[in-house]
Amino acid sequence: MDIVSTSTSQPICRICNKKANGNHFGVISCRACAIFFRRTTGSKWSKMKCLGGSCDHKKNYCKPCRLQKCQDVGMETTKFQYNRDHITSTAQFQLPPTSIERYVGRPGFFLFCDTDASSTKVRVDVRFLLEEALRILNSGSESPVYAENQLKKFSLGFKFIQLKIDKLKKMKLADQQETFDKWEHYFITVTKWMMYFDEFQKLSRHLQMTLLQSIWHIWQRLHIYVSTYTYRKVFPFNGSSRLVIRDMYMDTDSACIDSKWMSDYPVEHVMKYLSVQSFQTFDFIGALDEINPTEVELTFLFAQLCFEYAGKRYQGDILKVTDSFQKILANDLHHYYVDDMNRPRYSLRLTKLLKINNAIQRAIWESRPKMELGKVFNVLKIQFSHPEMFEDSGYY
């Protein structure tokens, strides 16, 4: 967001003493020093001492000294950039927010949404969410993972799938903020969940991020179905209209929906449009109830759905990677059925299990013409900074 300066005095970059243009990584600085810090932090220069041995810290720096200066004045990669283009009055920057949480007044990462008076589009920026995913990938798994095979290692991340009934809250209003919170929750959850799969950690960062951006929303779809099934098993008399989304349940018959932020059409038309990817004839509750899957089976179900979808969507290198993933997990599932469950004839059970995933993917493929038609009539007015992340999500 551009903010016009109201001060005649120009703040000075704390690194090079030239004119500053914003607050970058928590420090008033110029764009050049901010770019330098972003590119060099964590590089070989961070481990080196002064190249010349006598840098003039008032005028000229070698790269190691310049990076050290950035760190000395307080630059940190964890401090997100805000007001990065134009500076307002100097007084405004004397006490900048110490964190993004303090800046927005609530915990956690969020998606920025900004409207332009000259445009009917709502622009949603997810860069900070992707940066958080990269931080998680660079940090590695939260704890050491030990198991006899890949599938069982993966199933140790079942805590991200399992519904916590005692912590459920009622969703009274499904509005813009709730939608953003949902996207954020599932994208970060899927990132953490994938860290339990060794084969995923062997991929390049580019392939990892491509996979995450493509599978998070389909993972979310299955999670909503599985969570709703679990909830209805515990509370069978609460009616069939309740849907469980992350840590909240929503009564679809009475919940208040605010869709004005995403569309100029009436809310009933918007909800009908967003529901085109839902099951029409497949009874997912009945299918899950008939199988009553174990944690290992559910883990396989989530993984198979995600990798099958990503492979079909991207083809090429992604398809080769996801095919290899599925072969490894299918082999581990075979040993699980034969050795742990003593069920050598498991083909019928597995077929019933995979019908759930096939129904989800079929709903997506069949909805694509309708989603394209929605674009023609501008049903949704959302514009994403990374549209590939929302393809087939129902919002793009």
mmCIF file of C-alpha atoms in Angstrom:
data_model
loop_
_atom_site.group_PDB
_atom_site.id
_atom_site.type_symbol
_atom_site.label_atom_id
_atom_site.label_comp_id
_atom_site.label_asym_id
_atom_site.label_seq_id
_atom_site.Cartn_x
_atom_site.Cartn_y
_atom_site.Cartn_z
ATOM 1 C CA MET A 1 0.000 0.000 0.000
ATOM 2 C CA ASP A 2 1.444 3.329 -1.053
ATOM 3 C CA ILE A 3 1.418 6.124 1.530
ATOM 4 C CA VAL A 4 2.262 9.702 0.508
ATOM 5 C CA SER A 5 4.926 11.392 2.641
ATOM 6 C CA THR A 6 3.766 14.301 4.809
ATOM 7 C CA SER A 7 7.174 15.319 6.064
ATOM 8 C CA THR A 8 9.728 17.565 4.394
ATOM 9 C CA SER A 9 12.639 15.874 6.190
ATOM 10 C CA GLN A 10 14.016 12.677 4.696
ATOM 11 C CA PRO A 11 14.991 9.837 7.098
ATOM 12 C CA ILE A 12 18.470 8.363 6.678
ATOM 13 C CA CYS A 13 19.328 4.723 6.036
ATOM 14 C CA ARG A 14 20.913 3.317 9.197
ATOM 15 C CA ILE A 15 23.295 1.157 7.181
ATOM 16 C CA CYS A 16 24.714 3.381 4.425
ATOM 17 C CA ASN A 17 23.581 6.831 5.686
ATOM 18 C CA LYS A 18 21.902 7.630 2.376
ATOM 19 C CA LYS A 19 18.259 8.549 1.945
ATOM 20 C CA ALA A 20 15.927 5.870 3.344
ATOM 21 C CA ASN A 21 12.687 4.994 1.636
ATOM 22 C CA GLY A 22 10.962 2.717 4.145
ATOM 23 C CA ASN A 23 11.068 0.285 7.024
ATOM 24 C CA HIS A 24 12.697 -2.940 5.838
ATOM 25 C CA PHE A 25 13.214 -6.001 8.047
ATOM 26 C CA GLY A 26 12.511 -3.840 11.110
ATOM 27 C CA VAL A 27 14.980 -1.041 10.306
ATOM 28 C CA ILE A 28 14.674 2.341 8.570
ATOM 29 C CA SER A 29 16.782 1.814 5.452
ATOM 30 C CA CYS A 30 17.079 2.320 1.719
ATOM 31 C CA ARG A 31 15.855 -0.228 -0.787
ATOM 32 C CA ALA A 32 19.407 -1.133 -1.869
ATOM 33 C CA CYS A 33 20.451 -2.155 1.651
ATOM 34 C CA ALA A 34 17.199 -4.064 2.124
ATOM 35 C CA ILE A 35 17.785 -6.017 -1.088
ATOM 36 C CA PHE A 36 21.391 -6.650 -0.099
ATOM 37 C CA PHE A 37 20.320 -8.006 3.298
ATOM 38 C CA ARG A 38 17.684 -10.285 1.776
ATOM 39 C CA ARG A 39 20.172 -11.764 -0.711
ATOM 40 C CA THR A 40 23.157 -12.196 1.587
ATOM 41 C CA THR A 41 21.706 -13.216 4.953
ATOM 42 C CA GLY A 42 22.462 -16.898 5.397
ATOM 43 C CA SER A 43 24.942 -16.848 2.488
ATOM 44 C CA LYS A 44 28.689 -17.421 2.577
ATOM 45 C CA TRP A 45 29.214 -13.729 3.437
ATOM 46 C CA SER A 46 27.557 -14.251 6.829
ATOM 47 C CA LYS A 47 30.400 -16.600 7.814
ATOM 48 C CA MET A 48 33.281 -14.399 6.635
ATOM 49 C CA LYS A 49 35.236 -11.621 8.307
ATOM 50 C CA CYS A 50 36.234 -8.261 6.809
ATOM 51 C CA LEU A 51 37.810 -8.851 3.408
ATOM 52 C CA GLY A 52 40.087 -5.824 3.549
ATOM 53 C CA GLY A 53 40.731 -5.763 7.242
ATOM 54 C CA SER A 54 40.174 -1.993 7.450
ATOM 55 C CA CYS A 55 36.720 -1.096 6.123
ATOM 56 C CA ASP A 56 35.657 2.522 6.618
ATOM 57 C CA HIS A 57 32.399 1.975 8.503
ATOM 58 C CA LYS A 58 31.258 5.497 7.674
ATOM 59 C CA LYS A 59 31.531 5.299 3.904
ATOM 60 C CA ASN A 60 32.542 1.998 2.338
ATOM 61 C CA TYR A 61 31.977 -1.612 3.347
ATOM 62 C CA CYS A 62 32.987 -4.978 2.018
ATOM 63 C CA LYS A 63 30.094 -7.454 1.827
ATOM 64 C CA PRO A 64 30.748 -9.207 5.177
ATOM 65 C CA CYS A 65 31.003 -5.842 6.969
ATOM 66 C CA ARG A 66 27.912 -4.462 5.279
ATOM 67 C CA LEU A 67 25.946 -7.550 6.293
ATOM 68 C CA GLN A 68 27.269 -7.279 9.854
ATOM 69 C CA LYS A 69 26.183 -3.628 9.924
ATOM 70 C CA CYS A 70 22.660 -4.655 8.850
ATOM 71 C CA GLN A 71 22.523 -7.149 11.703
ATOM 72 C CA ASP A 72 24.012 -4.720 14.227
ATOM 73 C CA VAL A 73 21.294 -2.131 13.628
ATOM 74 C CA GLY A 74 18.581 -4.771 14.070
ATOM 75 C CA MET A 75 17.669 -6.211 10.673
ATOM 76 C CA GLU A 76 16.088 -9.648 10.956
ATOM 77 C CA THR A 77 14.459 -11.855 8.306
ATOM 78 C CA THR A 78 11.629 -12.611 10.725
ATOM 79 C CA LYS A 79 10.590 -8.962 10.687
ATOM 80 C CA PHE A 80 8.280 -8.558 7.732
ATOM 81 C CA GLN A 81 8.396 -5.467 5.568
ATOM 82 C CA TYR A 82 5.657 -2.905 5.798
ATOM 83 C CA ASN A 83 5.423 0.687 4.463
ATOM 84 C CA ARG A 84 8.159 -0.421 2.096
ATOM 85 C CA ASP A 85 7.660 2.162 -0.649
ATOM 86 C CA HIS A 86 7.069 5.593 0.821
ATOM 87 C CA ILE A 87 7.860 7.099 4.200
ATOM 88 C CA THR A 88 5.400 9.136 6.150
ATOM 89 C CA SER A 89 6.529 11.494 8.901
ATOM 90 C CA THR A 90 9.721 10.654 10.786
ATOM 91 C CA ALA A 91 7.808 10.504 14.041
ATOM 92 C CA GLN A 92 5.774 7.587 12.755
ATOM 93 C CA PHE A 93 8.871 5.447 12.488
ATOM 94 C CA GLN A 94 10.374 6.167 15.869
ATOM 95 C CA LEU A 95 8.390 3.313 17.383
ATOM 96 C CA PRO A 96 7.585 0.831 14.597
ATOM 97 C CA PRO A 97 5.559 -2.295 15.410
ATOM 98 C CA THR A 98 7.835 -5.024 16.746
ATOM 99 C CA SER A 99 6.077 -7.803 14.870
ATOM 100 C CA ILE A 100 3.395 -8.525 12.281
ATOM 101 C CA GLU A 101 1.184 -9.763 15.111
ATOM 102 C CA ARG A 102 1.461 -6.387 16.872
ATOM 103 C CA TYR A 103 0.907 -4.567 13.573
ATOM 104 C CA VAL A 104 -2.376 -6.281 12.685
ATOM 105 C CA GLY A 105 -3.583 -6.732 16.240
ATOM 106 C CA ARG A 106 -3.975 -10.505 16.186
ATOM 107 C CA PRO A 107 -1.677 -13.532 16.322
ATOM 108 C CA GLY A 108 -0.513 -15.569 13.381
ATOM 109 C CA PHE A 109 0.205 -14.940 9.730
ATOM 110 C CA PHE A 110 -2.504 -13.617 7.490
ATOM 111 C CA LEU A 111 -3.343 -12.829 3.903
ATOM 112 C CA PHE A 112 -3.338 -9.183 2.924
ATOM 113 C CA CYS A 113 -6.407 -7.958 1.113
ATOM 114 C CA ASP A 114 -6.479 -4.552 -0.489
ATOM 115 C CA THR A 115 -9.103 -2.917 -2.674
ATOM 116 C CA ASP A 116 -8.447 -0.276 -5.292
ATOM 117 C CA ALA A 117 -11.153 2.342 -5.781
ATOM 118 C CA SER A 118 -10.421 2.351 -9.512
ATOM 119 C CA SER A 119 -10.972 -1.388 -9.816
ATOM 120 C CA THR A 120 -13.702 -3.831 -8.882
ATOM 121 C CA LYS A 121 -11.142 -6.524 -8.067
ATOM 122 C CA VAL A 122 -10.136 -7.493 -4.541
ATOM 123 C CA ARG A 123 -6.413 -8.170 -4.476
ATOM 124 C CA VAL A 124 -5.209 -10.860 -2.080
ATOM 125 C CA ASP A 125 -1.470 -11.034 -1.414
ATOM 126 C CA VAL A 126 -0.160 -14.364 -0.084
ATOM 127 C CA ARG A 127 3.574 -13.645 -0.206
ATOM 128 C CA PHE A 128 3.948 -13.584 3.576
ATOM 129 C CA LEU A 129 2.183 -16.926 3.835
ATOM 130 C CA LEU A 130 4.609 -18.433 1.332
ATOM 131 C CA GLU A 131 7.535 -16.950 3.259
ATOM 132 C CA GLU A 132 6.286 -18.679 6.401
ATOM 133 C CA ALA A 133 6.059 -21.981 4.509
ATOM 134 C CA LEU A 134 9.675 -21.521 3.385
ATOM 135 C CA ARG A 135 10.700 -20.872 6.977
ATOM 136 C CA ILE A 136 9.061 -24.145 8.046
ATOM 137 C CA LEU A 137 10.793 -26.038 5.227
ATOM 138 C CA ASN A 138 14.155 -24.564 6.192
ATOM 139 C CA SER A 139 13.608 -25.393 9.869
ATOM 140 C CA GLY A 140 12.803 -29.052 9.236
ATOM 141 C CA SER A 141 10.316 -31.253 11.120
ATOM 142 C CA GLU A 142 9.236 -30.200 14.592
ATOM 143 C CA SER A 143 10.649 -33.370 16.214
ATOM 144 C CA PRO A 144 12.678 -36.440 15.155
ATOM 145 C CA VAL A 145 10.588 -38.971 13.247
ATOM 146 C CA TYR A 146 11.283 -42.666 13.713
ATOM 147 C CA ALA A 147 9.288 -45.529 12.173
ATOM 148 C CA GLU A 148 9.893 -48.706 10.223
ATOM 149 C CA ASN A 149 8.750 -47.317 6.862
ATOM 150 C CA GLN A 150 7.719 -44.140 5.063
ATOM 151 C CA LEU A 151 3.960 -44.587 5.512
ATOM 152 C CA LYS A 152 4.239 -45.108 9.249
ATOM 153 C CA LYS A 153 6.537 -42.075 9.518
ATOM 154 C CA PHE A 154 3.967 -40.093 7.603
ATOM 155 C CA SER A 155 1.208 -41.356 9.907
ATOM 156 C CA LEU A 156 3.041 -39.849 12.887
ATOM 157 C CA GLY A 157 1.810 -36.557 11.484
ATOM 158 C CA PHE A 158 -1.770 -37.742 12.008
ATOM 159 C CA LYS A 159 -2.080 -35.117 14.746
ATOM 160 C CA PHE A 160 -2.590 -32.608 11.927
ATOM 161 C CA ILE A 161 -5.491 -34.679 10.556
ATOM 162 C CA GLN A 162 -7.155 -35.778 13.778
ATOM 163 C CA LEU A 163 -10.169 -33.766 14.884
ATOM 164 C CA LYS A 164 -10.006 -32.314 18.400
ATOM 165 C CA ILE A 165 -13.668 -32.534 19.393
ATOM 166 C CA ASP A 166 -13.195 -30.824 22.762
ATOM 167 C CA LYS A 167 -11.758 -27.687 21.120
ATOM 168 C CA LEU A 168 -14.460 -27.134 18.509
ATOM 169 C CA LYS A 169 -16.162 -23.744 18.396
ATOM 170 C CA LYS A 170 -19.280 -22.713 16.561
ATOM 171 C CA MET A 171 -18.819 -20.589 13.459
ATOM 172 C CA LYS A 172 -21.437 -17.859 13.606
ATOM 173 C CA LEU A 173 -20.276 -15.791 10.647
ATOM 174 C CA ALA A 174 -18.445 -16.961 7.537
ATOM 175 C CA ASP A 175 -16.915 -13.710 6.340
ATOM 176 C CA GLN A 176 -13.730 -12.439 4.724
ATOM 177 C CA GLN A 177 -11.564 -12.868 7.820
ATOM 178 C CA GLU A 178 -12.828 -16.394 8.424
ATOM 179 C CA THR A 179 -12.026 -17.304 4.825
ATOM 180 C CA PHE A 180 -8.502 -15.929 5.145
ATOM 181 C CA ASP A 181 -8.000 -17.734 8.453
ATOM 182 C CA LYS A 182 -9.143 -20.989 6.846
ATOM 183 C CA TRP A 183 -6.740 -20.672 3.916
ATOM 184 C CA GLU A 184 -3.886 -19.777 6.220
ATOM 185 C CA HIS A 185 -4.618 -22.624 8.628
ATOM 186 C CA TYR A 186 -4.760 -25.341 5.987
ATOM 187 C CA PHE A 187 -1.742 -24.159 3.999
ATOM 188 C CA ILE A 188 0.489 -24.050 7.096
ATOM 189 C CA THR A 189 -0.941 -27.339 8.391
ATOM 190 C CA VAL A 190 -0.225 -29.133 5.113
ATOM 191 C CA THR A 191 3.324 -27.730 5.103
ATOM 192 C CA LYS A 192 3.978 -29.121 8.591
ATOM 193 C CA TRP A 193 2.310 -32.427 7.713
ATOM 194 C CA MET A 194 4.488 -32.929 4.639
ATOM 195 C CA MET A 195 7.622 -32.595 6.770
ATOM 196 C CA TYR A 196 6.871 -36.103 8.088
ATOM 197 C CA PHE A 197 7.500 -37.602 4.644
ATOM 198 C CA ASP A 198 11.195 -38.226 3.980
ATOM 199 C CA GLU A 199 10.850 -38.334 0.196
ATOM 200 C CA PHE A 200 9.313 -34.873 0.173
ATOM 201 C CA GLN A 201 12.230 -33.454 2.149
ATOM 202 C CA LYS A 202 14.641 -34.700 -0.532
ATOM 203 C CA LEU A 203 13.069 -32.467 -3.187
ATOM 204 C CA SER A 204 14.349 -29.060 -4.209
ATOM 205 C CA ARG A 205 12.686 -26.044 -2.604
ATOM 206 C CA HIS A 206 11.080 -25.184 -5.943
ATOM 207 C CA LEU A 207 9.415 -28.590 -6.267
ATOM 208 C CA GLN A 208 8.404 -28.545 -2.612
ATOM 209 C CA MET A 209 6.686 -25.171 -2.932
ATOM 210 C CA THR A 210 5.029 -26.182 -6.205
ATOM 211 C CA LEU A 211 3.575 -29.263 -4.534
ATOM 212 C CA LEU A 212 2.418 -27.361 -1.457
ATOM 213 C CA GLN A 213 0.697 -24.674 -3.522
ATOM 214 C CA SER A 214 -1.163 -27.308 -5.523
ATOM 215 C CA ILE A 215 -2.254 -29.774 -2.814
ATOM 216 C CA TRP A 216 -3.214 -27.654 0.211
ATOM 217 C CA HIS A 217 -6.795 -26.978 -0.924
ATOM 218 C CA ILE A 218 -7.524 -30.568 -1.973
ATOM 219 C CA TRP A 219 -6.089 -31.735 1.363
ATOM 220 C CA GLN A 220 -8.432 -29.225 2.986
ATOM 221 C CA ARG A 221 -11.403 -30.676 1.118
ATOM 222 C CA LEU A 222 -10.766 -34.211 2.363
ATOM 223 C CA HIS A 223 -10.034 -32.941 5.869
ATOM 224 C CA ILE A 224 -13.431 -31.237 6.040
ATOM 225 C CA TYR A 225 -15.158 -34.471 4.985
ATOM 226 C CA VAL A 226 -13.203 -36.651 7.432
ATOM 227 C CA SER A 227 -13.649 -34.172 10.302
ATOM 228 C CA THR A 228 -17.380 -33.900 9.623
ATOM 229 C CA TYR A 229 -17.651 -37.705 9.600
ATOM 230 C CA THR A 230 -15.814 -37.906 12.937
ATOM 231 C CA TYR A 231 -18.022 -35.210 14.458
ATOM 232 C CA ARG A 232 -21.250 -36.879 13.353
ATOM 233 C CA LYS A 233 -20.125 -40.200 14.822
ATOM 234 C CA VAL A 234 -19.713 -38.539 18.206
ATOM 235 C CA PHE A 235 -22.846 -36.382 17.913
ATOM 236 C CA PRO A 236 -25.259 -38.394 15.742
ATOM 237 C CA PHE A 237 -28.316 -36.425 16.898
ATOM 238 C CA ASN A 238 -27.033 -32.946 16.023
ATOM 239 C CA GLY A 239 -28.399 -33.152 12.526
ATOM 240 C CA SER A 240 -26.843 -33.732 9.129
ATOM 241 C CA SER A 241 -26.443 -30.038 8.327
ATOM 242 C CA ARG A 242 -23.311 -29.459 10.408
ATOM 243 C CA LEU A 243 -19.975 -29.131 8.633
ATOM 244 C CA VAL A 244 -16.610 -29.104 10.417
ATOM 245 C CA ILE A 245 -14.000 -26.684 9.063
ATOM 246 C CA ARG A 246 -10.575 -26.705 10.804
ATOM 247 C CA ASP A 247 -11.459 -26.198 14.521
ATOM 248 C CA MET A 248 -15.023 -24.934 14.027
ATOM 249 C CA TYR A 249 -18.379 -26.399 13.154
ATOM 250 C CA MET A 250 -20.905 -24.600 10.995
ATOM 251 C CA ASP A 251 -24.616 -25.233 10.713
ATOM 252 C CA THR A 252 -25.138 -24.884 6.978
ATOM 253 C CA ASP A 253 -28.869 -24.257 7.434
ATOM 254 C CA SER A 254 -28.506 -21.261 9.745
ATOM 255 C CA ALA A 255 -24.946 -19.920 9.408
ATOM 256 C CA CYS A 256 -24.596 -16.301 8.330
ATOM 257 C CA ILE A 257 -22.567 -15.938 5.134
ATOM 258 C CA ASP A 258 -20.955 -12.640 4.105
ATOM 259 C CA SER A 259 -19.866 -12.814 0.475
ATOM 260 C CA LYS A 260 -19.932 -9.100 -0.376
ATOM 261 C CA TRP A 261 -16.144 -8.860 -0.150
ATOM 262 C CA MET A 262 -15.667 -11.478 -2.886
ATOM 263 C CA SER A 263 -18.633 -10.940 -5.197
ATOM 264 C CA ASP A 264 -21.249 -8.439 -6.303
ATOM 265 C CA TYR A 265 -23.792 -11.220 -6.832
ATOM 266 C CA PRO A 266 -26.399 -12.184 -4.190
ATOM 267 C CA VAL A 267 -25.078 -14.498 -1.488
ATOM 268 C CA GLU A 268 -27.327 -17.410 -2.516
ATOM 269 C CA HIS A 269 -25.893 -17.284 -6.055
ATOM 270 C CA VAL A 270 -22.325 -17.126 -4.750
ATOM 271 C CA MET A 271 -22.805 -20.107 -2.437
ATOM 272 C CA LYS A 272 -24.357 -22.138 -5.216
ATOM 273 C CA TYR A 273 -21.384 -21.276 -7.427
ATOM 274 C CA LEU A 274 -18.848 -22.242 -4.728
ATOM 275 C CA SER A 275 -20.627 -25.543 -4.109
ATOM 276 C CA VAL A 276 -20.233 -26.860 -7.665
ATOM 277 C CA GLN A 277 -17.228 -28.937 -6.522
ATOM 278 C CA SER A 278 -19.191 -30.632 -3.737
ATOM 279 C CA PHE A 279 -20.364 -34.218 -3.904
ATOM 280 C CA GLN A 280 -23.680 -34.560 -5.697
ATOM 281 C CA THR A 281 -24.412 -38.275 -5.454
ATOM 282 C CA PHE A 282 -21.507 -39.732 -3.452
ATOM 283 C CA ASP A 283 -22.215 -40.389 0.222
ATOM 284 C CA PHE A 284 -18.798 -39.734 1.779
ATOM 285 C CA ILE A 285 -20.151 -40.134 5.332
ATOM 286 C CA GLY A 286 -21.571 -43.528 4.451
ATOM 287 C CA ALA A 287 -18.358 -44.581 2.707
ATOM 288 C CA LEU A 288 -16.174 -43.647 5.671
ATOM 289 C CA ASP A 289 -18.605 -45.222 8.117
ATOM 290 C CA GLU A 290 -18.552 -48.506 6.207
ATOM 291 C CA ILE A 291 -14.737 -48.648 6.205
ATOM 292 C CA ASN A 292 -14.000 -47.027 9.590
ATOM 293 C CA PRO A 293 -10.399 -46.355 8.477
ATOM 294 C CA THR A 294 -7.397 -46.495 10.792
ATOM 295 C CA GLU A 295 -4.905 -43.647 11.217
ATOM 296 C CA VAL A 296 -2.491 -45.309 8.788
ATOM 297 C CA GLU A 297 -5.230 -45.789 6.194
ATOM 298 C CA LEU A 298 -6.370 -42.174 6.538
ATOM 299 C CA THR A 299 -2.778 -40.987 6.159
ATOM 300 C CA PHE A 300 -2.491 -43.006 2.948
ATOM 301 C CA LEU A 301 -5.841 -41.626 1.790
ATOM 302 C CA PHE A 302 -4.717 -38.009 2.243
ATOM 303 C CA ALA A 303 -1.327 -38.638 0.613
ATOM 304 C CA GLN A 304 -2.759 -40.557 -2.342
ATOM 305 C CA LEU A 305 -5.333 -37.859 -3.050
ATOM 306 C CA CYS A 306 -2.758 -35.074 -2.951
ATOM 307 C CA PHE A 307 -0.109 -36.790 -5.053
ATOM 308 C CA GLU A 308 -2.569 -38.164 -7.596
ATOM 309 C CA TYR A 309 -4.080 -34.707 -8.087
ATOM 310 C CA ALA A 310 -0.714 -32.905 -8.334
ATOM 311 C CA GLY A 311 0.627 -35.426 -10.844
ATOM 312 C CA LYS A 312 -2.394 -35.102 -13.134
ATOM 313 C CA ARG A 313 -2.359 -31.330 -12.874
ATOM 314 C CA TYR A 314 1.314 -30.710 -13.664
ATOM 315 C CA GLN A 315 2.538 -33.831 -15.518
ATOM 316 C CA GLY A 316 6.302 -33.834 -16.356
ATOM 317 C CA ASP A 317 8.719 -33.850 -13.414
ATOM 318 C CA ILE A 318 5.933 -33.453 -10.860
ATOM 319 C CA LEU A 319 4.178 -36.546 -12.220
ATOM 320 C CA LYS A 320 7.397 -38.593 -11.981
ATOM 321 C CA VAL A 321 7.912 -37.464 -8.388
ATOM 322 C CA THR A 322 4.341 -38.081 -7.261
ATOM 323 C CA ASP A 323 4.232 -41.491 -8.992
ATOM 324 C CA SER A 324 7.342 -42.526 -7.066
ATOM 325 C CA PHE A 325 5.760 -41.245 -3.844
ATOM 326 C CA GLN A 326 2.628 -43.303 -4.441
ATOM 327 C CA LYS A 327 4.599 -46.478 -5.214
ATOM 328 C CA ILE A 328 6.537 -46.171 -1.947
ATOM 329 C CA LEU A 329 3.404 -45.567 0.113
ATOM 330 C CA ALA A 330 1.421 -48.316 -1.665
ATOM 331 C CA ASN A 331 4.178 -50.804 -0.916
ATOM 332 C CA ASP A 332 4.210 -49.747 2.740
ATOM 333 C CA LEU A 333 0.416 -50.019 2.885
ATOM 334 C CA HIS A 334 0.650 -53.583 1.545
ATOM 335 C CA HIS A 335 2.970 -54.541 4.406
ATOM 336 C CA TYR A 336 0.656 -52.787 6.861
ATOM 337 C CA TYR A 337 -2.338 -54.814 5.705
ATOM 338 C CA VAL A 338 -0.484 -58.126 5.552
ATOM 339 C CA ASP A 339 1.796 -57.862 8.590
ATOM 340 C CA ASP A 340 -0.021 -55.559 11.012
ATOM 341 C CA MET A 341 -3.689 -56.164 10.202
ATOM 342 C CA ASN A 342 -3.280 -59.777 9.070
ATOM 343 C CA ARG A 343 -5.449 -58.982 6.075
ATOM 344 C CA PRO A 344 -3.765 -60.395 2.932
ATOM 345 C CA ARG A 345 -6.995 -59.979 0.943
ATOM 346 C CA TYR A 346 -7.415 -56.261 1.253
ATOM 347 C CA SER A 347 -8.146 -55.237 -2.342
ATOM 348 C CA LEU A 348 -11.897 -54.734 -1.758
ATOM 349 C CA ARG A 349 -11.260 -52.589 1.325
ATOM 350 C CA LEU A 350 -8.683 -50.482 -0.509
ATOM 351 C CA THR A 351 -11.030 -50.062 -3.488
ATOM 352 C CA LYS A 352 -13.765 -48.724 -1.205
ATOM 353 C CA LEU A 353 -11.260 -46.386 0.423
ATOM 354 C CA LEU A 354 -10.044 -44.959 -2.869
ATOM 355 C CA LYS A 355 -13.601 -44.367 -4.077
ATOM 356 C CA ILE A 356 -13.620 -41.378 -1.735
ATOM 357 C CA ASN A 357 -10.592 -39.823 -3.419
ATOM 358 C CA ASN A 358 -11.907 -40.627 -6.884
ATOM 359 C CA ALA A 359 -15.178 -38.856 -6.067
ATOM 360 C CA ILE A 360 -13.331 -35.734 -4.892
ATOM 361 C CA GLN A 361 -11.190 -35.571 -8.020
ATOM 362 C CA ARG A 362 -14.146 -36.266 -10.276
ATOM 363 C CA ALA A 363 -16.040 -33.385 -8.658
ATOM 364 C CA ILE A 364 -13.101 -31.077 -9.429
ATOM 365 C CA TRP A 365 -12.735 -32.154 -13.064
ATOM 366 C CA GLU A 366 -16.477 -31.863 -13.678
ATOM 367 C CA SER A 367 -16.637 -28.404 -12.089
ATOM 368 C CA ARG A 368 -13.968 -26.837 -14.287
ATOM 369 C CA PRO A 369 -16.298 -25.797 -17.160
ATOM 370 C CA LYS A 370 -18.643 -24.169 -14.633
ATOM 371 C CA MET A 371 -15.754 -22.350 -12.962
ATOM 372 C CA GLU A 372 -14.615 -21.038 -16.347
ATOM 373 C CA LEU A 373 -18.144 -19.835 -17.020
ATOM 374 C CA GLY A 374 -18.049 -18.055 -13.667
ATOM 375 C CA LYS A 375 -14.978 -16.148 -14.818
ATOM 376 C CA VAL A 376 -16.825 -14.975 -17.914
ATOM 377 C CA PHE A 377 -19.587 -13.509 -15.764
ATOM 378 C CA ASN A 378 -17.178 -12.247 -13.054
ATOM 379 C CA VAL A 379 -18.953 -14.127 -10.278
ATOM 380 C CA LEU A 380 -15.918 -13.649 -8.029
ATOM 381 C CA LYS A 381 -13.900 -10.423 -7.946
ATOM 382 C CA ILE A 382 -10.776 -11.841 -6.256
ATOM 383 C CA GLN A 383 -7.327 -11.299 -7.746
ATOM 384 C CA PHE A 384 -4.477 -13.326 -6.211
ATOM 385 C CA SER A 385 -0.777 -12.503 -6.077
ATOM 386 C CA HIS A 386 -0.121 -16.231 -6.749
ATOM 387 C CA PRO A 387 -3.125 -17.510 -8.738
ATOM 388 C CA GLU A 388 -1.551 -20.952 -9.262
ATOM 389 C CA MET A 389 -2.040 -21.541 -5.529
ATOM 390 C CA PHE A 390 -5.825 -21.225 -5.874
ATOM 391 C CA GLU A 391 -6.440 -23.115 -9.104
ATOM 392 C CA ASP A 392 -9.227 -25.661 -8.542
ATOM 393 C CA SER A 393 -9.804 -24.257 -5.056
ATOM 394 C CA GLY A 394 -13.175 -22.857 -6.091
ATOM 395 C CA TYR A 395 -12.047 -19.246 -5.582
ATOM 396 C CA TYR A 396 -10.171 -18.806 -8.857
#
